[in-house]
Amino acid sequence: MGIAIESLHKSYKNGDEITEVLKNVNLTVSDGEFVAIIGPSGSGKTTLMNIIGCLDRPTRGKYLLAGQDTGKLNDRMLAKIRNKHIGFVFQSFNLLPQYTALENVELAGLYGNEPPRKVKEKAKEALSALGLENRLKYKPNQLSGGQKQRVAIARAIINSPSVILADEPTGSLDSKTGREVLDIFKDLNRKGKTVIIVTHDLNIAREANRILNIKDGIVEEA
Ligand code: ADP
Ligand code: ADP
């Protein structure tokens, strides 16, 4: 059922000033697609990702996720479908520094519906599948950038989301490590996940099946 966006607008209000960040976006993303979003700084990429990820709502227009009209959901229901369908990965990893790799993934897993023991087992499996079986007890500051991003990916997939949203996931990594992280997203996509990635790096964008270009709040197929 994927993602369907119709006549979507997003404005921010600062005092008397209204900035229209997204202008009449129409977009569908089918299940299993791998989409790259490119565009200059300030063009609205993160705003669009936040709306797709149900962290924010449009000012006008419609957004359907997995067949549900998110405009008809209250904040609690919106958070619920976010936890069920969406996994987030960020440029700066956003791991909790006081917790180990395993705990970071487990904490996210506890938002699912499984008992803690099962969550721990799944977290270990997810981290091991990403080559981190020897880093479970390490804290973020003891991990390299690539390792931190792999922990963040394990955290993003622990509740089996259908859609993975990654905002500049390679932006803090050197190009070799960035490639390795990209290969993880490609692999997840081959296994059926929808992947949407914001990137400044055209070499990364070219690996996607589809490139969207945002300029001044207008989204076009590239
Ligand atoms: P935000 O959405 O937070 O405003 P941007 O999308 O503008 O941030 O940029 C995300 C990150 O990418 C920033 O930390 C920025 O330093 C970095 N960045 C911006 N332009 C480039 C570029 N041409 N190449 C690589 N990284 C870039
Ligand atoms: P990008 O990710 O392409 O760099 P963003 O979506 O982060 O772009 O931002 C698009 C525009 O929206 C920018 O001009 C930014 O200043 C503005 N903006 C983003 N978030 C807010 C906010 N919460 N309040 C007001 N303006 C915002």
PDB file of C-alpha atoms and ligand atoms in Angstrom:
ATOM      1  CA  MET A   1       0.000   0.000   0.000  1.00  0.00           C
ATOM      2  CA  GLY A   2       3.027   2.194   0.411  1.00  0.00           C
ATOM      3  CA  ILE A   3       2.993   5.950   0.655  1.00  0.00           C
ATOM      4  CA  ALA A   4       0.583   8.314  -1.056  1.00  0.00           C
ATOM      5  CA  ILE A   5       0.852  12.084  -0.785  1.00  0.00           C
ATOM      6  CA  GLU A   6      -1.733  14.319  -2.421  1.00  0.00           C
ATOM      7  CA  SER A   7      -1.650  18.106  -2.812  1.00  0.00           C
ATOM      8  CA  LEU A   8       0.484  18.415   0.277  1.00  0.00           C
ATOM      9  CA  HIS A   9       1.607  21.810   1.562  1.00  0.00           C
ATOM     10  CA  LYS A  10       3.678  22.624   4.613  1.00  0.00           C
ATOM     11  CA  SER A  11       4.189  26.076   6.050  1.00  0.00           C
ATOM     12  CA  TYR A  12       6.006  27.250   9.147  1.00  0.00           C
ATOM     13  CA  LYS A  13       4.921  30.325  11.017  1.00  0.00           C
ATOM     14  CA  ASN A  14       7.396  32.537  12.807  1.00  0.00           C
ATOM     15  CA  GLY A  15       5.604  35.521  14.281  1.00  0.00           C
ATOM     16  CA  ASP A  16       3.880  37.237  11.366  1.00  0.00           C
ATOM     17  CA  GLU A  17       6.024  35.543   8.793  1.00  0.00           C
ATOM     18  CA  ILE A  18       4.793  32.395   7.066  1.00  0.00           C
ATOM     19  CA  THR A  19       7.254  30.317   5.063  1.00  0.00           C
ATOM     20  CA  GLU A  20       5.795  27.788   2.671  1.00  0.00           C
ATOM     21  CA  VAL A  21       8.360  24.986   2.701  1.00  0.00           C
ATOM     22  CA  LEU A  22       6.531  22.327   0.658  1.00  0.00           C
ATOM     23  CA  LYS A  23       4.307  23.384  -2.216  1.00  0.00           C
ATOM     24  CA  ASN A  24       1.726  21.052  -3.648  1.00  0.00           C
ATOM     25  CA  VAL A  25       3.629  17.802  -3.337  1.00  0.00           C
ATOM     26  CA  ASN A  26       2.089  14.800  -5.107  1.00  0.00           C
ATOM     27  CA  LEU A  27       3.998  11.602  -4.614  1.00  0.00           C
ATOM     28  CA  THR A  28       3.467   7.887  -4.372  1.00  0.00           C
ATOM     29  CA  VAL A  29       6.097   5.427  -3.239  1.00  0.00           C
ATOM     30  CA  SER A  30       5.251   1.757  -3.668  1.00  0.00           C
ATOM     31  CA  ASP A  31       6.284  -0.931  -1.227  1.00  0.00           C
ATOM     32  CA  GLY A  32       9.816  -2.096  -1.927  1.00  0.00           C
ATOM     33  CA  GLU A  33      11.039   1.007  -3.734  1.00  0.00           C
ATOM     34  CA  PHE A  34      14.432   2.574  -3.055  1.00  0.00           C
ATOM     35  CA  VAL A  35      14.102   6.344  -3.394  1.00  0.00           C
ATOM     36  CA  ALA A  36      16.785   9.008  -3.046  1.00  0.00           C
ATOM     37  CA  ILE A  37      15.822  12.605  -2.282  1.00  0.00           C
ATOM     38  CA  ILE A  38      18.253  15.298  -3.333  1.00  0.00           C
ATOM     39  CA  GLY A  39      18.076  19.080  -3.301  1.00  0.00           C
ATOM     40  CA  PRO A  40      19.862  22.123  -1.927  1.00  0.00           C
ATOM     41  CA  SER A  41      20.103  22.923   1.752  1.00  0.00           C
ATOM     42  CA  GLY A  42      16.885  24.441   3.045  1.00  0.00           C
ATOM     43  CA  SER A  43      14.777  23.059   0.179  1.00  0.00           C
ATOM     44  CA  GLY A  44      12.472  21.029   2.426  1.00  0.00           C
ATOM     45  CA  LYS A  45      13.988  17.543   2.387  1.00  0.00           C
ATOM     46  CA  THR A  46      13.963  17.042   6.136  1.00  0.00           C
ATOM     47  CA  THR A  47      10.483  18.548   6.378  1.00  0.00           C
ATOM     48  CA  LEU A  48       9.201  16.010   3.844  1.00  0.00           C
ATOM     49  CA  MET A  49      10.952  13.145   5.652  1.00  0.00           C
ATOM     50  CA  ASN A  50       9.438  14.250   8.964  1.00  0.00           C
ATOM     51  CA  ILE A  51       5.971  14.215   7.444  1.00  0.00           C
ATOM     52  CA  ILE A  52       6.491  10.827   5.772  1.00  0.00           C
ATOM     53  CA  GLY A  53       7.791   9.564   9.144  1.00  0.00           C
ATOM     54  CA  CYS A  54       4.712  10.876  10.977  1.00  0.00           C
ATOM     55  CA  LEU A  55       6.852  13.151  13.156  1.00  0.00           C
ATOM     56  CA  ASP A  56       5.097  16.171  11.701  1.00  0.00           C
ATOM     57  CA  ARG A  57       1.862  16.864   9.868  1.00  0.00           C
ATOM     58  CA  PRO A  58       1.120  18.695   6.649  1.00  0.00           C
ATOM     59  CA  THR A  59      -0.507  22.130   6.770  1.00  0.00           C
ATOM     60  CA  ARG A  60      -2.817  21.078   3.932  1.00  0.00           C
ATOM     61  CA  GLY A  61      -3.276  17.989   1.775  1.00  0.00           C
ATOM     62  CA  LYS A  62      -3.386  14.297   2.338  1.00  0.00           C
ATOM     63  CA  TYR A  63      -0.884  11.710   3.489  1.00  0.00           C
ATOM     64  CA  LEU A  64      -1.714   8.017   3.427  1.00  0.00           C
ATOM     65  CA  LEU A  65       0.684   5.524   4.977  1.00  0.00           C
ATOM     66  CA  ALA A  66      -0.034   1.829   4.468  1.00  0.00           C
ATOM     67  CA  GLY A  67      -3.570   2.712   3.445  1.00  0.00           C
ATOM     68  CA  GLN A  68      -4.295   4.853   6.518  1.00  0.00           C
ATOM     69  CA  ASP A  69      -5.231   8.491   6.135  1.00  0.00           C
ATOM     70  CA  THR A  70      -2.895  10.006   8.718  1.00  0.00           C
ATOM     71  CA  GLY A  71      -4.908  13.251   8.776  1.00  0.00           C
ATOM     72  CA  LYS A  72      -7.725  11.333  10.442  1.00  0.00           C
ATOM     73  CA  LEU A  73      -5.537  10.005  13.252  1.00  0.00           C
ATOM     74  CA  ASN A  74      -5.003  11.692  16.609  1.00  0.00           C
ATOM     75  CA  ASP A  75      -1.456  12.130  17.884  1.00  0.00           C
ATOM     76  CA  ARG A  76      -1.533   8.871  19.825  1.00  0.00           C
ATOM     77  CA  MET A  77      -2.679   6.851  16.822  1.00  0.00           C
ATOM     78  CA  LEU A  78      -0.145   8.625  14.628  1.00  0.00           C
ATOM     79  CA  ALA A  79       2.653   7.644  17.026  1.00  0.00           C
ATOM     80  CA  LYS A  80       1.349   4.098  16.942  1.00  0.00           C
ATOM     81  CA  ILE A  81       1.467   3.767  13.175  1.00  0.00           C
ATOM     82  CA  ARG A  82       4.885   5.457  13.192  1.00  0.00           C
ATOM     83  CA  ASN A  83       6.235   2.808  15.573  1.00  0.00           C
ATOM     84  CA  LYS A  84       4.732   0.077  13.471  1.00  0.00           C
ATOM     85  CA  HIS A  85       5.709   1.187   9.984  1.00  0.00           C
ATOM     86  CA  ILE A  86       8.701   3.535  10.148  1.00  0.00           C
ATOM     87  CA  GLY A  87      12.370   3.159  11.081  1.00  0.00           C
ATOM     88  CA  PHE A  88      14.558   6.274  11.221  1.00  0.00           C
ATOM     89  CA  VAL A  89      18.276   6.678  10.608  1.00  0.00           C
ATOM     90  CA  PHE A  90      19.974  10.067  11.034  1.00  0.00           C
ATOM     91  CA  GLN A  91      23.210  11.711   9.949  1.00  0.00           C
ATOM     92  CA  SER A  92      24.473  12.125  13.515  1.00  0.00           C
ATOM     93  CA  PHE A  93      23.344   8.626  14.584  1.00  0.00           C
ATOM     94  CA  ASN A  94      21.353   9.954  17.585  1.00  0.00           C
ATOM     95  CA  LEU A  95      22.391   7.095  19.840  1.00  0.00           C
ATOM     96  CA  LEU A  96      21.983   7.514  23.589  1.00  0.00           C
ATOM     97  CA  PRO A  97      25.556   7.978  24.869  1.00  0.00           C
ATOM     98  CA  GLN A  98      25.048   6.464  28.317  1.00  0.00           C
ATOM     99  CA  TYR A  99      23.772   3.158  26.921  1.00  0.00           C
ATOM    100  CA  THR A 100      25.576   0.318  25.168  1.00  0.00           C
ATOM    101  CA  ALA A 101      24.996  -0.652  21.552  1.00  0.00           C
ATOM    102  CA  LEU A 102      22.765  -3.493  22.688  1.00  0.00           C
ATOM    103  CA  GLU A 103      20.791  -1.277  25.075  1.00  0.00           C
ATOM    104  CA  ASN A 104      20.259   1.370  22.407  1.00  0.00           C
ATOM    105  CA  VAL A 105      18.668  -1.230  20.150  1.00  0.00           C
ATOM    106  CA  GLU A 106      16.737  -2.893  22.977  1.00  0.00           C
ATOM    107  CA  LEU A 107      15.218   0.409  24.115  1.00  0.00           C
ATOM    108  CA  ALA A 108      13.727   0.939  20.673  1.00  0.00           C
ATOM    109  CA  GLY A 109      12.525  -2.665  20.649  1.00  0.00           C
ATOM    110  CA  LEU A 110      10.560  -2.120  23.830  1.00  0.00           C
ATOM    111  CA  TYR A 111       8.206   0.127  21.844  1.00  0.00           C
ATOM    112  CA  GLY A 112       7.106  -3.011  20.024  1.00  0.00           C
ATOM    113  CA  ASN A 113       4.764  -5.542  21.548  1.00  0.00           C
ATOM    114  CA  GLU A 114       7.210  -8.213  22.576  1.00  0.00           C
ATOM    115  CA  PRO A 115       8.451  -9.203  26.035  1.00  0.00           C
ATOM    116  CA  PRO A 116      11.864  -7.822  27.117  1.00  0.00           C
ATOM    117  CA  ARG A 117      13.653 -11.161  26.851  1.00  0.00           C
ATOM    118  CA  LYS A 118      12.511 -11.604  23.254  1.00  0.00           C
ATOM    119  CA  VAL A 119      13.503  -8.008  22.506  1.00  0.00           C
ATOM    120  CA  LYS A 120      17.031  -8.611  23.814  1.00  0.00           C
ATOM    121  CA  GLU A 121      17.372 -11.705  21.653  1.00  0.00           C
ATOM    122  CA  LYS A 122      16.167  -9.840  18.564  1.00  0.00           C
ATOM    123  CA  ALA A 123      18.478  -6.898  19.295  1.00  0.00           C
ATOM    124  CA  LYS A 124      21.460  -9.247  19.515  1.00  0.00           C
ATOM    125  CA  GLU A 125      20.461 -10.899  16.254  1.00  0.00           C
ATOM    126  CA  ALA A 126      20.053  -7.562  14.478  1.00  0.00           C
ATOM    127  CA  LEU A 127      23.443  -6.323  15.685  1.00  0.00           C
ATOM    128  CA  SER A 128      25.133  -9.611  14.809  1.00  0.00           C
ATOM    129  CA  ALA A 129      23.643  -9.558  11.321  1.00  0.00           C
ATOM    130  CA  LEU A 130      25.333  -6.160  10.888  1.00  0.00           C
ATOM    131  CA  GLY A 131      28.703  -7.512  12.041  1.00  0.00           C
ATOM    132  CA  LEU A 132      28.601  -6.073  15.562  1.00  0.00           C
ATOM    133  CA  GLU A 133      28.418  -9.277  17.607  1.00  0.00           C
ATOM    134  CA  ASN A 134      31.681  -8.247  19.320  1.00  0.00           C
ATOM    135  CA  ARG A 135      30.503  -4.723  20.108  1.00  0.00           C
ATOM    136  CA  LEU A 136      27.272  -5.358  22.014  1.00  0.00           C
ATOM    137  CA  LYS A 137      28.600  -3.918  25.279  1.00  0.00           C
ATOM    138  CA  TYR A 138      30.376  -0.932  23.741  1.00  0.00           C
ATOM    139  CA  LYS A 139      29.038   2.565  24.265  1.00  0.00           C
ATOM    140  CA  PRO A 140      28.693   4.927  21.291  1.00  0.00           C
ATOM    141  CA  ASN A 141      31.919   6.825  22.085  1.00  0.00           C
ATOM    142  CA  GLN A 142      33.818   3.530  21.867  1.00  0.00           C
ATOM    143  CA  LEU A 143      32.555   2.853  18.340  1.00  0.00           C
ATOM    144  CA  SER A 144      33.670   4.172  14.951  1.00  0.00           C
ATOM    145  CA  GLY A 145      31.262   6.238  12.859  1.00  0.00           C
ATOM    146  CA  GLY A 146      30.415   3.285  10.632  1.00  0.00           C
ATOM    147  CA  GLN A 147      29.792   1.081  13.663  1.00  0.00           C
ATOM    148  CA  LYS A 148      27.572   3.730  15.244  1.00  0.00           C
ATOM    149  CA  GLN A 149      25.538   3.962  12.071  1.00  0.00           C
ATOM    150  CA  ARG A 150      25.168   0.173  11.994  1.00  0.00           C
ATOM    151  CA  VAL A 151      23.852   0.286  15.570  1.00  0.00           C
ATOM    152  CA  ALA A 152      21.429   2.987  14.460  1.00  0.00           C
ATOM    153  CA  ILE A 153      20.292   0.797  11.552  1.00  0.00           C
ATOM    154  CA  ALA A 154      19.770  -2.160  13.905  1.00  0.00           C
ATOM    155  CA  ARG A 155      17.700   0.159  16.099  1.00  0.00           C
ATOM    156  CA  ALA A 156      15.688   1.327  13.081  1.00  0.00           C
ATOM    157  CA  ILE A 157      14.766  -2.207  11.999  1.00  0.00           C
ATOM    158  CA  ILE A 158      14.194  -3.842  15.389  1.00  0.00           C
ATOM    159  CA  ASN A 159      10.407  -3.427  15.188  1.00  0.00           C
ATOM    160  CA  SER A 160      10.293  -4.688  11.570  1.00  0.00           C
ATOM    161  CA  PRO A 161       9.118  -1.458   9.912  1.00  0.00           C
ATOM    162  CA  SER A 162       8.076  -1.578   6.265  1.00  0.00           C
ATOM    163  CA  VAL A 163       9.675   1.807   5.544  1.00  0.00           C
ATOM    164  CA  ILE A 164      13.186   3.008   6.448  1.00  0.00           C
ATOM    165  CA  LEU A 165      13.777   6.756   6.351  1.00  0.00           C
ATOM    166  CA  ALA A 166      17.395   7.862   6.357  1.00  0.00           C
ATOM    167  CA  ASP A 167      18.286  11.568   6.458  1.00  0.00           C
ATOM    168  CA  GLU A 168      21.890  12.006   5.246  1.00  0.00           C
ATOM    169  CA  PRO A 169      22.911   8.639   6.751  1.00  0.00           C
ATOM    170  CA  THR A 170      26.364   8.790   5.161  1.00  0.00           C
ATOM    171  CA  GLY A 171      26.913  12.520   5.714  1.00  0.00           C
ATOM    172  CA  SER A 172      29.208  12.032   8.732  1.00  0.00           C
ATOM    173  CA  LEU A 173      31.142   9.093   7.275  1.00  0.00           C
ATOM    174  CA  ASP A 174      34.172   8.863   4.994  1.00  0.00           C
ATOM    175  CA  SER A 175      33.308   7.670   1.506  1.00  0.00           C
ATOM    176  CA  LYS A 176      34.381   4.050   2.001  1.00  0.00           C
ATOM    177  CA  THR A 177      32.377   3.696   5.215  1.00  0.00           C
ATOM    178  CA  GLY A 178      29.490   5.551   3.589  1.00  0.00           C
ATOM    179  CA  ARG A 179      29.489   2.978   0.787  1.00  0.00           C
ATOM    180  CA  GLU A 180      29.361   0.150   3.316  1.00  0.00           C
ATOM    181  CA  VAL A 181      26.383   1.756   5.015  1.00  0.00           C
ATOM    182  CA  LEU A 182      24.719   2.277   1.637  1.00  0.00           C
ATOM    183  CA  ASP A 183      25.204  -1.442   0.922  1.00  0.00           C
ATOM    184  CA  ILE A 184      23.279  -2.245   4.109  1.00  0.00           C
ATOM    185  CA  PHE A 185      20.348  -0.142   2.875  1.00  0.00           C
ATOM    186  CA  LYS A 186      20.523  -1.830  -0.527  1.00  0.00           C
ATOM    187  CA  ASP A 187      20.445  -5.202   1.171  1.00  0.00           C
ATOM    188  CA  LEU A 188      17.456  -4.244   3.335  1.00  0.00           C
ATOM    189  CA  ASN A 189      15.721  -3.024   0.187  1.00  0.00           C
ATOM    190  CA  ARG A 190      16.409  -6.332  -1.574  1.00  0.00           C
ATOM    191  CA  LYS A 191      14.776  -8.026   1.398  1.00  0.00           C
ATOM    192  CA  GLY A 192      11.635  -6.018   0.755  1.00  0.00           C
ATOM    193  CA  LYS A 193      11.916  -2.830   2.791  1.00  0.00           C
ATOM    194  CA  THR A 194      10.981   0.484   1.284  1.00  0.00           C
ATOM    195  CA  VAL A 195      14.003   2.774   1.666  1.00  0.00           C
ATOM    196  CA  ILE A 196      13.917   6.556   1.362  1.00  0.00           C
ATOM    197  CA  ILE A 197      17.229   8.302   1.729  1.00  0.00           C
ATOM    198  CA  VAL A 198      18.108  12.000   1.707  1.00  0.00           C
ATOM    199  CA  THR A 199      21.601  12.613   0.395  1.00  0.00           C
ATOM    200  CA  HIS A 200      23.889  15.340  -0.922  1.00  0.00           C
ATOM    201  CA  ASP A 201      26.016  12.692  -2.600  1.00  0.00           C
ATOM    202  CA  LEU A 202      24.993  12.022  -6.196  1.00  0.00           C
ATOM    203  CA  ASN A 203      27.029   8.811  -6.267  1.00  0.00           C
ATOM    204  CA  ILE A 204      24.824   7.522  -3.488  1.00  0.00           C
ATOM    205  CA  ALA A 205      21.611   8.838  -5.033  1.00  0.00           C
ATOM    206  CA  ARG A 206      22.416   7.031  -8.288  1.00  0.00           C
ATOM    207  CA  GLU A 207      22.243   3.694  -6.479  1.00  0.00           C
ATOM    208  CA  ALA A 208      18.532   4.224  -5.804  1.00  0.00           C
ATOM    209  CA  ASN A 209      15.808   3.074  -8.214  1.00  0.00           C
ATOM    210  CA  ARG A 210      14.380   6.531  -8.290  1.00  0.00           C
ATOM    211  CA  ILE A 211      15.641  10.046  -7.582  1.00  0.00           C
ATOM    212  CA  LEU A 212      13.423  12.899  -6.430  1.00  0.00           C
ATOM    213  CA  ASN A 213      14.713  16.439  -6.634  1.00  0.00           C
ATOM    214  CA  ILE A 214      13.328  19.079  -4.269  1.00  0.00           C
ATOM    215  CA  LYS A 215      13.853  22.686  -5.173  1.00  0.00           C
ATOM    216  CA  ASP A 216      12.132  25.542  -3.380  1.00  0.00           C
ATOM    217  CA  GLY A 217       9.568  23.158  -1.952  1.00  0.00           C
ATOM    218  CA  ILE A 218       8.624  21.607  -5.294  1.00  0.00           C
ATOM    219  CA  VAL A 219       9.263  17.893  -5.738  1.00  0.00           C
ATOM    220  CA  GLU A 220      10.155  16.537  -9.167  1.00  0.00           C
ATOM    221  CA  GLU A 221      11.311  13.200 -10.507  1.00  0.00           C
ATOM    222  CA  ALA A 222      14.962  13.615 -11.519  1.00  0.00           C
TER     223      ALA A 222
HETATM  224  P1  ADP B   1      19.393  20.312   7.580  1.00  0.00           P
HETATM  225  O1  ADP B   1      18.356  19.508   6.890  1.00  0.00           O
HETATM  226  O2  ADP B   1      19.675  19.885   8.976  1.00  0.00           O
HETATM  227  O3  ADP B   1      19.219  21.790   7.428  1.00  0.00           O
HETATM  228  P2  ADP B   1      21.042  19.915   5.326  1.00  0.00           P
HETATM  229  O4  ADP B   1      20.126  18.962   4.682  1.00  0.00           O
HETATM  230  O5  ADP B   1      21.204  21.268   4.791  1.00  0.00           O
HETATM  231  O6  ADP B   1      20.764  19.988   6.872  1.00  0.00           O
HETATM  232  O7  ADP B   1      22.468  19.279   5.383  1.00  0.00           O
HETATM  233  C1  ADP B   1      22.649  18.087   6.064  1.00  0.00           C
HETATM  234  C2  ADP B   1      24.121  17.962   6.326  1.00  0.00           C
HETATM  235  O8  ADP B   1      24.838  17.782   5.107  1.00  0.00           O
HETATM  236  C3  ADP B   1      24.679  19.171   7.010  1.00  0.00           C
HETATM  237  O9  ADP B   1      25.320  18.782   8.195  1.00  0.00           O
HETATM  238  C4  ADP B   1      25.667  19.746   6.040  1.00  0.00           C
HETATM  239  O10 ADP B   1      26.849  20.135   6.696  1.00  0.00           O
HETATM  240  C5  ADP B   1      25.968  18.597   5.119  1.00  0.00           C
HETATM  241  N1  ADP B   1      26.157  19.095   3.753  1.00  0.00           N
HETATM  242  C6  ADP B   1      25.619  20.168   3.209  1.00  0.00           C
HETATM  243  N2  ADP B   1      25.999  20.334   1.939  1.00  0.00           N
HETATM  244  C7  ADP B   1      26.816  19.288   1.668  1.00  0.00           C
HETATM  245  C8  ADP B   1      27.525  18.863   0.517  1.00  0.00           C
HETATM  246  N3  ADP B   1      27.500  19.529  -0.625  1.00  0.00           N
HETATM  247  N4  ADP B   1      28.244  17.730   0.596  1.00  0.00           N
HETATM  248  C9  ADP B   1      28.294  17.028   1.735  1.00  0.00           C
HETATM  249  N5  ADP B   1      27.642  17.380   2.870  1.00  0.00           N
HETATM  250  C10 ADP B   1      26.915  18.492   2.826  1.00  0.00           C
HETATM  251  P1  ADP B   2      16.523  20.650   4.027  1.00  0.00           P
HETATM  252  O1  ADP B   2      16.376  19.372   4.790  1.00  0.00           O
HETATM  253  O2  ADP B   2      16.286  20.495   2.571  1.00  0.00           O
HETATM  254  O3  ADP B   2      17.803  21.370   4.326  1.00  0.00           O
HETATM  255  P2  ADP B   2      14.453  21.604   5.821  1.00  0.00           P
HETATM  256  O4  ADP B   2      13.238  20.813   5.552  1.00  0.00           O
HETATM  257  O5  ADP B   2      15.279  21.279   6.998  1.00  0.00           O
HETATM  258  O6  ADP B   2      15.339  21.621   4.496  1.00  0.00           O
HETATM  259  O7  ADP B   2      14.058  23.126   5.927  1.00  0.00           O
HETATM  260  C1  ADP B   2      13.328  23.793   4.905  1.00  0.00           C
HETATM  261  C2  ADP B   2      13.018  25.218   5.353  1.00  0.00           C
HETATM  262  O8  ADP B   2      12.094  25.179   6.426  1.00  0.00           O
HETATM  263  C3  ADP B   2      14.222  25.992   5.839  1.00  0.00           C
HETATM  264  O9  ADP B   2      14.125  27.287   5.326  1.00  0.00           O
HETATM  265  C4  ADP B   2      14.059  25.965   7.321  1.00  0.00           C
HETATM  266  O10 ADP B   2      14.623  27.116   7.869  1.00  0.00           O
HETATM  267  C5  ADP B   2      12.572  25.922   7.506  1.00  0.00           C
HETATM  268  N1  ADP B   2      12.165  25.215   8.739  1.00  0.00           N
HETATM  269  C6  ADP B   2      12.420  23.916   9.029  1.00  0.00           C
HETATM  270  N2  ADP B   2      11.890  23.566  10.208  1.00  0.00           N
HETATM  271  C7  ADP B   2      11.296  24.688  10.698  1.00  0.00           C
HETATM  272  C8  ADP B   2      10.566  24.983  11.888  1.00  0.00           C
HETATM  273  N3  ADP B   2      10.310  24.059  12.803  1.00  0.00           N
HETATM  274  N4  ADP B   2      10.094  26.239  12.033  1.00  0.00           N
HETATM  275  C9  ADP B   2      10.309  27.165  11.097  1.00  0.00           C
HETATM  276  N5  ADP B   2      10.980  26.957   9.960  1.00  0.00           N
HETATM  277  C10 ADP B   2      11.467  25.733   9.753  1.00  0.00           C
END
